[in-house]
Coordinates of C-alpha atoms in Angstrom, one line a residue:
X1 CA 32.8 8.0 -17.1
X2 CA 35.0 10.5 -15.1
X3 CA 34.3 14.1 -14.9
X4 CA 37.7 15.0 -16.5
X5 CA 39.4 13.4 -19.5
X6 CA 42.8 14.1 -18.0
X7 CA 41.8 12.6 -14.7
X8 CA 40.4 9.5 -16.4
X9 CA 43.5 8.9 -18.4
X10 CA 45.7 9.4 -15.4
X11 CA 43.3 7.3 -13.3
X12 CA 43.7 4.3 -15.6
X13 CA 47.5 4.9 -16.1
X14 CA 48.0 4.6 -12.3
X15 CA 46.4 1.2 -12.5
X16 CA 48.5 -0.1 -15.3
X17 CA 51.7 -0.4 -13.6
X18 CA 51.4 -4.2 -13.4
X19 CA 54.6 -6.2 -14.1
X20 CA 54.9 -7.8 -17.5
X21 CA 56.6 -6.7 -20.6
X22 CA 54.6 -5.0 -23.3
X23 CA 54.2 -7.5 -26.1
X24 CA 55.2 -6.9 -29.7
X25 CA 52.1 -7.1 -31.8
X26 CA 52.3 -8.4 -35.4
X27 CA 51.8 -6.0 -38.3
X28 CA 48.5 -6.4 -40.0
X29 CA 48.8 -8.7 -43.0
X30 CA 46.8 -9.4 -46.1
X31 CA 43.1 -10.1 -45.7
X32 CA 42.3 -13.7 -44.7
X33 CA 39.0 -15.5 -44.2
X34 CA 37.3 -17.6 -41.5
X35 CA 34.1 -18.3 -43.5
X36 CA 34.5 -22.1 -43.5
X37 CA 36.2 -22.4 -40.1
X38 CA 34.2 -24.1 -37.3
X39 CA 34.2 -22.3 -33.9
X40 CA 37.0 -23.7 -31.7
X41 CA 35.0 -23.4 -28.6
X42 CA 31.7 -25.4 -28.3
X43 CA 29.3 -23.6 -25.9
X44 CA 27.7 -25.6 -23.1
X45 CA 24.5 -23.6 -23.6
X46 CA 23.3 -21.1 -26.1
X47 CA 21.0 -18.1 -25.4
X48 CA 17.8 -17.8 -27.3
X49 CA 18.0 -15.0 -29.8
X50 CA 15.9 -12.0 -28.7
X51 CA 13.7 -12.5 -31.7
X52 CA 12.5 -15.8 -30.1
X53 CA 11.6 -14.2 -26.7
X54 CA 8.5 -12.0 -26.1
X55 CA 7.7 -10.3 -22.8
X56 CA 4.3 -10.9 -21.3
X57 CA 2.5 -8.3 -19.1
X58 CA 4.6 -7.6 -16.0
X59 CA 7.2 -5.2 -14.6
X60 CA 9.7 -6.0 -17.4
X61 CA 7.3 -5.2 -20.2
X62 CA 6.0 -2.1 -18.5
X63 CA 9.6 -0.8 -18.1
X64 CA 10.3 -1.6 -21.8
X65 CA 7.3 0.4 -22.9
X66 CA 8.5 3.4 -20.8
X67 CA 11.9 3.2 -22.6
X68 CA 10.1 2.9 -25.9
X69 CA 8.2 6.1 -25.3
X70 CA 11.4 7.8 -24.2
X71 CA 13.4 6.6 -27.3
X72 CA 10.7 7.6 -29.8
X73 CA 10.4 11.0 -28.2
X74 CA 14.0 11.9 -29.2
X75 CA 14.0 13.8 -32.5
X76 CA 16.3 12.1 -35.1
X77 CA 17.5 15.5 -36.4
X78 CA 18.7 16.4 -33.0
X79 CA 20.5 13.1 -32.6
X80 CA 22.2 13.6 -36.0
X81 CA 23.0 17.2 -35.6
X82 CA 26.7 16.9 -34.5
X83 CA 27.4 14.2 -37.1
X84 CA 26.1 16.5 -39.8
X85 CA 28.0 19.4 -38.6
X86 CA 31.2 17.4 -38.4
X87 CA 30.6 16.2 -42.0
X88 CA 30.2 19.9 -43.2
X89 CA 26.5 19.1 -43.9
X90 CA 23.6 21.5 -43.1
X91 CA 21.7 21.1 -39.9
X92 CA 19.2 23.5 -38.4
X93 CA 18.3 21.2 -35.4
X94 CA 18.6 22.4 -31.9
X95 CA 21.6 20.5 -30.3
X96 CA 21.1 18.2 -27.4
X97 CA 22.8 19.0 -24.2
X98 CA 24.9 17.2 -21.6
X99 CA 27.3 14.7 -23.1
X100 CA 25.8 15.1 -26.6
X101 CA 26.4 18.9 -26.6
X102 CA 28.4 20.2 -29.5
X103 CA 31.3 21.1 -27.3
X104 CA 31.4 17.8 -25.5
X105 CA 34.3 15.5 -26.6
X106 CA 32.2 12.3 -26.3
X107 CA 29.4 13.7 -28.6
X108 CA 28.0 11.0 -30.7
X109 CA 28.4 8.1 -28.2
X110 CA 24.7 8.1 -27.2
X111 CA 23.7 7.8 -30.8
X112 CA 25.7 4.5 -31.1
X113 CA 23.9 3.2 -28.0
X114 CA 20.5 4.4 -29.5
X115 CA 21.2 2.4 -32.6
X116 CA 21.8 -0.7 -30.5
X117 CA 18.7 0.0 -28.4
X118 CA 16.6 0.3 -31.6
X119 CA 17.9 -3.0 -32.9
X120 CA 17.5 -4.8 -29.6
X121 CA 14.0 -3.5 -29.0
X122 CA 12.8 -4.3 -32.5
X123 CA 14.2 -7.8 -32.0
X124 CA 12.6 -8.1 -28.6
X125 CA 9.1 -6.8 -29.6
X126 CA 8.9 -7.0 -33.4
X127 CA 8.1 -3.3 -33.3
X128 CA 8.3 -1.9 -36.9
X129 CA 8.3 1.8 -35.8
X130 CA 11.4 1.3 -33.7
X131 CA 13.1 -0.8 -36.5
X132 CA 12.3 2.1 -38.9
X133 CA 13.7 4.7 -36.5
X134 CA 17.0 2.7 -36.4
X135 CA 17.1 2.4 -40.2
X136 CA 16.5 6.1 -40.5
X137 CA 19.5 6.9 -38.3
X138 CA 21.7 4.4 -40.1
X139 CA 20.8 5.9 -43.6
X140 CA 21.5 9.4 -42.4
X141 CA 24.8 8.4 -40.8
X142 CA 25.8 6.8 -44.1
X143 CA 25.5 10.2 -45.8
X144 CA 27.8 11.6 -43.1
X145 CA 30.3 8.8 -43.6
X146 CA 30.4 9.2 -47.3
X147 CA 31.0 13.0 -46.8
X148 CA 33.9 12.4 -44.4
X149 CA 35.5 9.8 -46.6
X150 CA 37.9 6.8 -45.9
X151 CA 35.2 5.0 -43.8
X152 CA 35.5 7.4 -40.9
X153 CA 32.3 8.2 -39.0
X154 CA 32.0 10.3 -35.9
X155 CA 30.4 13.4 -34.5
X156 CA 33.9 14.9 -33.8
X157 CA 36.9 15.5 -36.1
X158 CA 39.7 13.2 -36.7
X159 CA 41.9 15.6 -34.9
X160 CA 40.8 14.0 -31.7
X161 CA 42.6 10.9 -32.7
X162 CA 45.7 12.8 -33.6
X163 CA 45.7 14.2 -30.1
X164 CA 45.4 10.7 -28.7
X165 CA 48.4 9.7 -30.9
X166 CA 50.4 12.6 -29.5
X167 CA 49.3 11.8 -25.9
X168 CA 47.6 15.1 -25.5
X169 CA 44.5 15.8 -23.5
X170 CA 41.5 14.2 -25.1
X171 CA 38.4 12.4 -23.8
X172 CA 38.4 8.9 -25.1
X173 CA 37.7 9.1 -28.9
X174 CA 37.9 5.3 -29.3
X175 CA 35.2 4.9 -26.6
X176 CA 32.7 6.8 -28.7
X177 CA 33.9 5.2 -31.9
X178 CA 33.2 1.8 -30.3
X179 CA 29.6 2.8 -29.5
X180 CA 28.9 3.8 -33.1
X181 CA 30.5 0.8 -34.5
X182 CA 28.7 -1.5 -32.2
X183 CA 25.4 0.2 -32.9
X184 CA 25.8 -0.4 -36.6
X185 CA 26.8 -4.0 -36.1
X186 CA 23.8 -4.5 -33.9
X187 CA 21.7 -3.0 -36.6
X188 CA 22.9 -5.7 -39.0
X189 CA 22.9 -8.7 -36.8
X190 CA 19.5 -7.9 -35.1
X191 CA 17.7 -6.0 -37.8
X192 CA 19.4 -7.3 -41.0
X193 CA 20.4 -3.8 -42.2
X194 CA 23.1 -4.6 -44.8
X195 CA 23.9 -0.9 -45.2
X196 CA 24.9 -0.8 -41.5
X197 CA 27.3 -3.8 -42.1
X198 CA 28.9 -2.0 -45.0
X199 CA 29.4 1.1 -42.8
X200 CA 30.8 -1.0 -40.0
X201 CA 33.4 -2.4 -42.3
X202 CA 34.3 1.1 -43.5
X203 CA 34.7 2.2 -39.8
X204 CA 36.9 -0.7 -39.1
X205 CA 39.0 -0.1 -42.2
X206 CA 39.7 3.5 -41.0
X207 CA 40.8 2.1 -37.6
X208 CA 43.1 -0.4 -39.5
X209 CA 44.7 2.4 -41.5
X210 CA 45.1 4.6 -38.4
X211 CA 46.7 1.8 -36.3
X212 CA 49.0 0.4 -38.9
X213 CA 51.9 2.9 -38.7
X214 CA 51.9 3.4 -34.9
X215 CA 54.7 1.6 -33.1
X216 CA 53.6 -1.0 -30.6
X217 CA 55.2 0.7 -27.5
X218 CA 53.4 4.0 -28.5
X219 CA 50.1 2.1 -29.1
X220 CA 50.2 0.4 -25.7
X221 CA 50.6 3.9 -24.1
X222 CA 47.5 5.0 -26.0
X223 CA 45.5 2.2 -24.6
X224 CA 45.6 3.8 -21.2
X225 CA 43.0 6.2 -22.5
X226 CA 39.5 4.5 -22.4
X227 CA 38.6 2.8 -25.6
X228 CA 35.4 1.0 -24.8
X229 CA 35.2 -2.6 -26.2
X230 CA 37.1 -2.0 -29.5
X231 CA 38.8 -5.4 -29.1
X232 CA 35.3 -7.0 -28.6
X233 CA 33.4 -5.3 -31.4
X234 CA 36.1 -5.9 -34.0
X235 CA 36.2 -9.6 -33.1
X236 CA 32.5 -9.7 -33.5
X237 CA 32.8 -8.1 -36.9
X238 CA 35.3 -10.8 -37.7
X239 CA 32.8 -13.5 -36.6
X240 CA 29.9 -11.9 -38.5
X241 CA 31.9 -11.4 -41.8
X242 CA 34.2 -14.4 -41.6
X243 CA 37.1 -11.9 -42.3
X244 CA 40.1 -12.5 -40.0
X245 CA 41.7 -9.1 -40.6
X246 CA 39.3 -7.5 -38.2
X247 CA 40.3 -9.9 -35.5
X248 CA 43.9 -9.0 -36.2
X249 CA 43.0 -5.3 -35.7
X250 CA 41.2 -6.3 -32.5
X251 CA 44.3 -7.9 -31.1
X252 CA 46.0 -4.5 -31.0
X253 CA 43.4 -3.4 -28.4
X254 CA 44.3 -6.1 -26.0
X255 CA 45.8 -4.2 -23.1
X256 CA 48.5 -6.5 -21.7
X257 CA 49.2 -4.2 -18.7
X258 CA 45.7 -5.1 -17.6
X259 CA 45.6 -8.6 -18.9
X260 CA 49.0 -9.9 -17.6
X261 CA 48.2 -9.8 -13.9
X262 CA 44.7 -11.3 -14.5
X263 CA 46.2 -14.1 -16.6
X264 CA 48.2 -15.3 -13.6
X265 CA 45.4 -14.8 -11.0
X266 CA 46.6 -11.4 -9.5
X267 CA 44.2 -8.7 -8.5
X268 CA 45.9 -5.3 -9.4
X269 CA 42.6 -3.5 -9.7
X270 CA 42.9 -1.1 -6.8
X271 CA 42.0 2.4 -8.0
X272 CA 41.5 1.1 -11.5
X273 CA 38.6 2.7 -13.4
X274 CA 36.0 -0.1 -13.6
X275 CA 34.1 0.5 -16.8
X276 CA 37.3 1.2 -18.7
X277 CA 38.3 -2.3 -18.1
X278 CA 35.3 -4.6 -18.1
X279 CA 34.9 -4.1 -21.9
X280 CA 38.5 -5.1 -22.4
X281 CA 37.7 -8.4 -20.6
X282 CA 34.7 -8.9 -22.9
X283 CA 37.1 -8.7 -25.7
X284 CA 39.1 -11.4 -24.1
X285 CA 36.0 -13.5 -23.8
X286 CA 35.3 -13.3 -27.4
X287 CA 38.9 -14.0 -28.2
X288 CA 38.6 -17.2 -26.2
X289 CA 35.4 -18.3 -28.1
X290 CA 37.1 -17.6 -31.5
X291 CA 40.4 -19.2 -30.8
X292 CA 40.3 -21.4 -27.7
X293 CA 43.2 -19.4 -26.3
X294 CA 43.6 -20.6 -22.7
X295 CA 45.2 -17.4 -21.6
X296 CA 42.2 -15.4 -22.6
X297 CA 40.0 -17.9 -20.7
X298 CA 42.2 -17.5 -17.6
X299 CA 41.9 -13.7 -17.8
X300 CA 38.1 -13.9 -17.9
X301 CA 37.7 -16.5 -15.3
X302 CA 39.8 -14.9 -12.7
X303 CA 38.4 -11.4 -13.4
X304 CA 34.8 -12.6 -13.0
X305 CA 35.4 -14.5 -9.9
X306 CA 37.4 -11.7 -8.3
X307 CA 35.0 -8.9 -9.2
X308 CA 31.7 -10.7 -8.3
X309 CA 33.2 -12.4 -5.2
X310 CA 35.4 -9.7 -3.7
X311 CA 34.6 -6.4 -5.2
X312 CA 30.8 -6.4 -5.6
X313 CA 28.0 -5.2 -3.1
X314 CA 25.0 -7.2 -2.1
X315 CA 23.3 -5.7 -5.2
X316 CA 25.7 -7.3 -7.6
X317 CA 26.9 -3.9 -8.5
X318 CA 30.5 -2.7 -8.2
X319 CA 32.7 0.4 -8.2
X320 CA 32.7 3.6 -6.1
X321 CA 33.4 6.9 -7.8
X322 CA 33.8 4.8 -11.0
X323 CA 36.8 2.8 -9.6
X324 CA 37.5 -0.3 -7.5
X325 CA 38.6 1.1 -4.1
X326 CA 40.9 -0.7 -1.8
X327 CA 42.2 -4.3 -1.9
X328 CA 39.8 -7.2 -2.7
X329 CA 37.2 -7.7 0.0
X330 CA 37.6 -4.1 1.4
X331 CA 34.1 -2.8 0.8
X332 CA 32.9 -1.4 4.1
X333 CA 34.6 1.9 3.5
X334 CA 33.7 1.8 -0.2
X335 CA 30.1 3.2 0.3
X336 CA 29.2 6.6 -1.1
X337 CA 26.8 8.6 -3.2
X338 CA 28.7 7.5 -6.4
X339 CA 28.6 3.7 -6.0
X340 CA 27.5 1.1 -8.5
X341 CA 27.9 2.9 -11.9
X342 CA 25.2 1.5 -14.1
X343 CA 27.5 0.9 -17.1
X344 CA 29.6 -1.4 -15.0
X345 CA 26.6 -3.5 -14.2
X346 CA 25.5 -3.5 -17.9
X347 CA 29.0 -4.9 -18.9
X348 CA 29.3 -7.4 -16.0
X349 CA 26.0 -8.9 -17.1
X350 CA 27.4 -9.3 -20.6
X351 CA 30.4 -11.0 -19.2
X352 CA 28.2 -13.3 -17.0
X353 CA 26.3 -14.3 -20.1
X354 CA 29.6 -15.5 -21.7
X355 CA 30.5 -17.4 -18.6
X356 CA 27.1 -19.2 -18.5
X357 CA 27.4 -20.1 -22.2
X358 CA 30.8 -21.8 -21.5
X359 CA 29.6 -23.6 -18.4
X360 CA 25.9 -23.5 -17.6
X361 CA 26.1 -23.4 -13.8
X362 CA 23.3 -22.0 -11.7
X363 CA 25.7 -19.7 -9.8
X364 CA 26.2 -17.6 -12.9
X365 CA 22.5 -17.1 -13.3
X366 CA 22.2 -16.4 -9.6
X367 CA 24.6 -13.4 -10.0
X368 CA 22.8 -12.3 -13.2
X369 CA 19.5 -12.2 -11.4
X370 CA 20.9 -10.3 -8.4
X371 CA 22.5 -7.7 -10.6
X372 CA 19.4 -7.5 -12.9
X373 CA 16.9 -6.7 -10.2
X374 CA 19.1 -4.6 -8.0
X375 CA 21.3 -2.9 -10.6
X376 CA 19.1 -2.5 -13.7
X377 CA 15.4 -2.5 -13.1
X378 CA 15.6 0.5 -10.7
X379 CA 17.7 2.7 -13.0
X380 CA 14.9 4.0 -15.1
X381 CA 12.4 6.6 -13.9
X382 CA 8.9 5.3 -14.5
X383 CA 7.6 8.8 -15.2
X384 CA 9.7 9.8 -18.2
X385 CA 12.3 7.1 -18.9
X386 CA 15.3 9.1 -17.7
X387 CA 18.2 7.0 -16.5
X388 CA 20.6 6.9 -13.5
X389 CA 24.4 7.2 -13.6
X390 CA 25.0 5.8 -10.0
X391 CA 22.9 3.9 -7.6
X392 CA 24.0 5.3 -4.1
X393 CA 24.5 2.7 -1.5
X394 CA 25.6 5.1 1.3
X395 CA 22.8 6.0 3.7
X396 CA 20.5 9.0 3.1
X397 CA 21.0 9.7 -0.6
X398 CA 18.5 9.2 -3.4
X399 CA 18.9 8.3 -7.1
X400 CA 19.6 11.2 -9.4
X401 CA 17.9 10.7 -12.7
X402 CA 18.8 12.7 -15.7
X403 CA 17.2 16.0 -16.8
X404 CA 15.5 15.7 -20.1
X405 CA 17.8 16.7 -23.1
X406 CA 20.7 17.4 -20.7
X407 CA 22.0 14.1 -19.6
X408 CA 23.1 11.5 -22.2
X409 CA 25.9 10.2 -19.9
X410 CA 27.6 6.9 -20.6
X411 CA 25.0 5.2 -18.3
X412 CA 22.2 7.0 -20.2
X413 CA 23.4 5.2 -23.3
X414 CA 23.8 1.8 -21.7
X415 CA 20.5 2.4 -20.0
X416 CA 18.4 2.7 -23.2
X417 CA 20.0 -0.7 -24.2
X418 CA 19.2 -2.2 -20.8
X419 CA 15.6 -1.5 -21.0
X420 CA 15.3 -2.6 -24.7
X421 CA 16.5 -6.2 -23.9
X422 CA 14.8 -7.2 -20.6
X423 CA 14.1 -10.6 -22.1
X424 CA 17.8 -11.2 -22.6
X425 CA 19.3 -14.3 -20.9
X426 CA 16.0 -15.4 -19.5
X427 CA 16.3 -18.7 -21.4
X428 CA 19.2 -20.7 -22.8
X429 CA 19.3 -24.1 -24.4
X430 CA 21.5 -27.1 -25.4
X431 CA 20.6 -29.9 -27.8
X432 CA 18.6 -31.7 -25.1
X433 CA 16.6 -29.0 -23.4
X434 CA 15.9 -25.5 -22.0
X435 CA 17.4 -23.6 -19.1
X436 CA 15.0 -21.3 -17.4
X437 CA 17.3 -18.8 -15.7
X438 CA 15.2 -15.9 -14.8
X439 CA 11.6 -15.7 -13.5
X440 CA 10.2 -13.2 -16.1
X441 CA 6.8 -13.2 -17.6
X442 CA 7.6 -14.2 -21.1
X443 CA 7.3 -16.7 -23.9
X444 CA 10.2 -18.3 -25.9
X445 CA 9.8 -20.0 -29.3
X446 CA 12.2 -22.9 -30.0
X447 CA 11.4 -23.0 -33.6
X448 CA 13.8 -25.8 -34.5
X449 CA 12.1 -28.1 -32.0
X450 CA 8.6 -27.0 -32.7
X451 CA 8.2 -26.1 -29.0
X452 CA 7.0 -22.9 -27.4
X453 CA 7.4 -22.3 -23.6
X454 CA 5.2 -19.7 -21.9
X455 CA 6.2 -18.4 -18.4
X456 CA 3.5 -16.8 -16.4
X457 CA 4.6 -15.2 -13.2
X458 CA 4.4 -12.0 -11.1
X459 CA 7.8 -12.7 -9.5
X460 CA 9.1 -11.2 -7.3
X461 CA 5.7 -10.1 -6.0
X462 CA 4.9 -13.8 -5.9
X463 CA 7.1 -16.8 -5.5
X464 CA 5.6 -19.1 -8.1
X465 CA 6.1 -19.4 -11.9
X466 CA 3.9 -21.5 -14.2
X467 CA 5.5 -22.9 -17.4
X468 CA 3.1 -24.1 -20.2
X469 CA 4.4 -26.1 -23.2
X470 CA 3.0 -25.8 -26.7
X471 CA 4.4 -28.4 -29.1
X472 CA 3.9 -29.2 -32.7
X473 CA 4.2 -32.9 -31.8
X474 CA 5.2 -34.8 -28.6
X475 CA 8.8 -33.9 -28.0
X476 CA 11.3 -35.1 -25.5
X477 CA 13.3 -32.4 -23.8
X478 CA 14.9 -31.6 -20.4
X479 CA 13.2 -28.6 -18.8
X480 CA 15.7 -27.2 -16.3
X481 CA 14.3 -24.6 -13.9
X482 CA 16.9 -22.8 -11.8
X483 CA 16.6 -23.3 -8.0
X484 CA 18.3 -20.0 -6.8
X485 CA 20.9 -19.8 -4.1
X486 CA 18.4 -18.0 -1.9
X487 CA 15.9 -20.9 -2.0
X488 CA 17.3 -22.2 1.2
X489 CA 13.9 -23.4 2.5
X490 CA 13.2 -25.7 -0.4
X491 CA 10.3 -25.4 -2.8
X492 CA 7.6 -27.4 -4.6
X493 CA 6.8 -28.5 -8.0
X494 CA 3.6 -29.6 -9.8
X495 CA 3.5 -31.4 -13.1
X496 CA 0.1 -31.0 -14.8
X497 CA -1.3 -30.2 -11.4
X498 CA 0.2 -33.1 -9.6
X499 CA 2.9 -32.7 -6.9
X500 CA 6.3 -34.1 -7.6
X501 CA 8.2 -35.6 -4.8
X502 CA 11.7 -34.5 -6.2
X503 CA 13.2 -31.1 -5.9
X504 CA 16.7 -29.6 -6.1
X505 CA 19.1 -27.9 -3.7
X506 CA 19.9 -24.2 -3.8
X507 CA 22.0 -22.9 -6.8
X508 CA 21.2 -25.9 -9.0
X509 CA 18.6 -26.9 -11.5
X510 CA 15.3 -28.8 -11.1
X511 CA 15.3 -31.0 -14.2
X512 CA 12.2 -32.6 -15.6
X513 CA 13.2 -34.8 -18.6
X514 CA 10.3 -36.2 -20.4
X515 CA 8.2 -36.2 -23.6
X516 CA 6.2 -33.0 -23.5
X517 CA 3.0 -32.4 -25.4
X518 CA 0.9 -29.3 -25.8
X519 CA -0.9 -28.2 -22.7
X520 CA 1.6 -29.7 -20.3
X521 CA 2.4 -27.5 -17.4
X522 CA 5.1 -27.3 -14.7
X523 CA 4.5 -25.1 -11.7
X524 CA 7.5 -24.2 -9.5
X525 CA 7.2 -22.4 -6.1
X526 CA 10.4 -21.0 -4.6
X527 CA 9.6 -19.4 -1.2
X528 CA 11.7 -16.3 -0.5
X529 CA 12.9 -15.5 3.0
X530 CA 14.8 -12.7 4.7
X531 CA 18.6 -13.0 4.9
X532 CA 21.6 -10.6 5.4
X533 CA 24.5 -9.9 3.2
X534 CA 27.4 -8.6 5.5
X535 CA 30.4 -6.7 4.2
X536 CA 33.3 -9.1 3.9
X537 CA 35.6 -6.9 5.9
X538 CA 33.0 -5.8 8.6
X539 CA 30.3 -8.2 9.3
X540 CA 28.5 -5.6 11.5
X541 CA 27.6 -3.7 8.4
X542 CA 24.9 -5.6 6.5
X543 CA 22.4 -5.3 3.8
X544 CA 19.1 -7.1 4.1
X545 CA 17.8 -9.3 1.3
X546 CA 14.5 -11.0 0.5
X547 CA 15.2 -13.6 -2.1
X548 CA 17.4 -11.9 -4.6
X549 CA 16.2 -8.4 -3.7
X550 CA 18.1 -5.9 -1.7
X551 CA 15.7 -4.2 0.7
X552 CA 16.3 -0.6 1.6
X553 CA 14.9 1.5 4.4
X554 CA 12.8 4.5 3.3
X555 CA 14.2 7.6 4.9
X556 CA 11.8 10.2 3.6
X557 CA 12.0 13.3 1.3
X558 CA 13.3 16.0 3.6
X559 CA 15.5 18.3 1.8
X560 CA 14.6 17.0 -1.7
X561 CA 13.2 19.8 -3.8
X562 CA 12.4 20.5 -7.4
X563 CA 15.8 22.0 -7.7
X564 CA 17.8 19.0 -6.6
X565 CA 15.6 16.0 -7.2
X566 CA 17.2 15.4 -10.5
X567 CA 20.8 15.7 -11.6
X568 CA 22.1 19.1 -12.6
X569 CA 22.3 19.9 -16.2
X570 CA 25.7 18.5 -17.0
X571 CA 28.4 20.6 -18.5
X572 CA 30.8 19.1 -21.1
X573 CA 33.0 17.3 -18.6
X574 CA 30.8 16.7 -15.6
X575 CA 28.9 13.9 -14.0
X576 CA 25.9 14.1 -11.6
X577 CA 26.6 15.6 -8.3
X578 CA 24.6 15.5 -5.1
X579 CA 23.8 18.9 -3.8
X580 CA 22.8 17.7 -0.3
X581 CA 25.9 18.1 1.9
X582 CA 24.6 16.2 4.9
X583 CA 22.3 13.3 4.3
X584 CA 20.6 11.9 7.4
X585 CA 22.3 9.3 9.4
X586 CA 20.4 6.1 9.7
X587 CA 20.0 4.7 13.1
X588 CA 21.8 1.5 14.0
X589 CA 20.0 -1.7 14.5
X590 CA 20.1 -3.7 17.8
X591 CA 18.5 -7.1 17.1
X592 CA 17.2 -9.6 19.7
X593 CA 19.2 -12.4 18.0
X594 CA 21.3 -13.0 14.9
X595 CA 18.3 -13.8 12.9
X596 CA 17.2 -10.8 10.7
X597 CA 13.5 -11.8 11.3
X598 CA 14.0 -10.7 15.0
X599 CA 14.1 -7.1 13.9
X600 CA 12.4 -7.0 10.5
X601 CA 9.0 -8.4 9.7
X602 CA 6.6 -8.3 6.7
X603 CA 3.8 -5.8 6.8
X604 CA 0.4 -7.6 6.8
X605 CA -1.5 -7.1 3.5
X606 CA 1.5 -5.4 1.8
X607 CA 3.5 -7.1 -1.0
X608 CA 7.3 -6.8 -0.6
X609 CA 7.0 -4.4 2.3
X610 CA 8.7 -4.9 5.8
X611 CA 9.0 -2.9 9.0
X612 CA 11.4 -2.9 11.8
X613 CA 10.5 -4.5 15.1
X614 CA 11.6 -3.4 18.6
X615 CA 13.9 -0.6 17.3
X616 CA 14.2 3.0 18.5
X617 CA 12.8 4.2 15.1
X618 CA 10.2 2.5 12.8
X619 CA 11.6 2.2 9.4
X620 CA 9.8 0.6 6.4
X621 CA 11.9 -1.5 4.0
X622 CA 11.0 -2.2 0.3
X623 CA 13.0 -3.5 -2.7
X624 CA 15.7 -1.1 -3.9
X625 CA 14.4 -1.2 -7.5
X626 CA 11.0 0.2 -6.4
X627 CA 12.4 3.4 -4.8
X628 CA 12.3 6.7 -6.7
X629 CA 12.6 10.4 -5.6
X630 CA 13.2 9.4 -1.9
X631 CA 16.1 8.9 0.4
X632 CA 17.0 5.4 1.5
X633 CA 19.5 3.3 3.3
X634 CA 20.9 0.0 1.9
X635 CA 23.5 -1.0 4.5
X636 CA 22.9 -0.9 8.2
X637 CA 25.1 -1.1 11.3
X638 CA 24.0 -4.1 13.2
X639 CA 24.9 -4.1 16.9
X640 CA 25.4 -7.2 19.0
X641 CA 22.1 -8.9 19.9
X642 CA 20.3 -7.4 22.9
X643 CA 20.4 -9.6 26.0
X644 CA 17.3 -10.9 27.8

């Protein structure tokens, strides 16, 4: 999110000058139903529901437990305060600060994320305390919705939407509305809360009434103000209820000035605000799944290929100062303290999940893994569960985590969701078998087949994963284990302890199709190695990777104090700022050859730790996701190899 609502609106407006006439949208007609309609797009693979996946001891479950403590430490009355005040109901709670402060125009957005996080975590863990917390928030919000009337539910007055209609200065009211609506829908789909579904319908009905009289040209102008994933969540509501009218409302949020260039394969994303537009494309993905619309598929396909291939860093993250800077492939100058907004990674992972469902190719899971480890796992502080807004990729900065009770940025909201669903997209299935996409200690229950699959691994600290089958009866299925793009030196497999001769190439699947019975095991070893990821426009600027992990050089804590270690307490319209004006400059690297192992070597006896060799200064490298409260460097200037 930008630090000024006016700047953000203008920021997006500058990016929406693409050619293409603004379409005329149909007026909303009578209610129609989809209850008996078969989905027009048959997925190639389906993700296992979070209820079916349980995390085993490991880095993911530890991170989830940190997030759980953080979430349950937030007082419900403080989260509800602004909603109650807006509904003219009494509240004596101390207001939260940051972007949930009573004078912040996005107030209430975090509560929507919080509802989603409670539903996700309850599904992931079966935790009744978390489920009850979500139900409590829903029931209290229902009282506010009743008091406000007409289905409206927000922590700010309807006047914000009138300002939007008049094109006056306002900070993204539909963005916040989307978070609350999505949180209610997640509470229903994941936790079975029927009250939440009724409330979601009420919220959607208010949107329908609000949008109905607004002319299309005026409405398209309004869409230059960030509106989250309104087209996505309304289509999901249509899917869940079988009621087509919500899909009709969703269509009005399809922003054709963004969609038109993408539909014909043109990148007009220079200086476009990234997280304003990824959710729009998520709405296009859901439209394709519901209707089979080839244009929507083209929008998604080109956007995903373009952003992941030409606008993403080695980490899988994207954006700098919240926007896509420069033309496609121009990334060498797009490094700074405000790179890789966490919300963007969160939404790109959602989009990648859609892509894999349509076409289960290993390359989508390869990207998911890269962004998951380098853009999600390191964005929560292990001490207190505070979240990061940006992950700096310019040399010498450090991650600025939030200050308790004074953050609640957009990335804080998506962050509590991220760490509530770390088992998401680990496993997919089709009718014939299972895809093991991520190496995460976990167990999946394929109830329909009477099969459970347990994955024991300490990846990435080790390069081996052990899969154990438990089956009600001998069952034939294809067990497909991803062989990642980085497994360039092959690997090995053991079935029930005996080595298999066959393996698979990088970015593909090792498939073992057989009748499985309880106790059968498949052990897969995927050796990791050092490799570089150069900038596309300057190959002398490189990140170093080990398997899917971006390694960063540790640059110490000089200048980091208690006063600047965390982000400043944010005012109503500010984002985290770095108070250090002159971060240290990392030395360049002069290798003996083009092989990264000529200047970087593993440290004996240390897991995932490396040290420079033959350089002017010794620097220790570790995975980005493990670094907290310390300066680091992710990209390095690599000189020509030294002679002789």
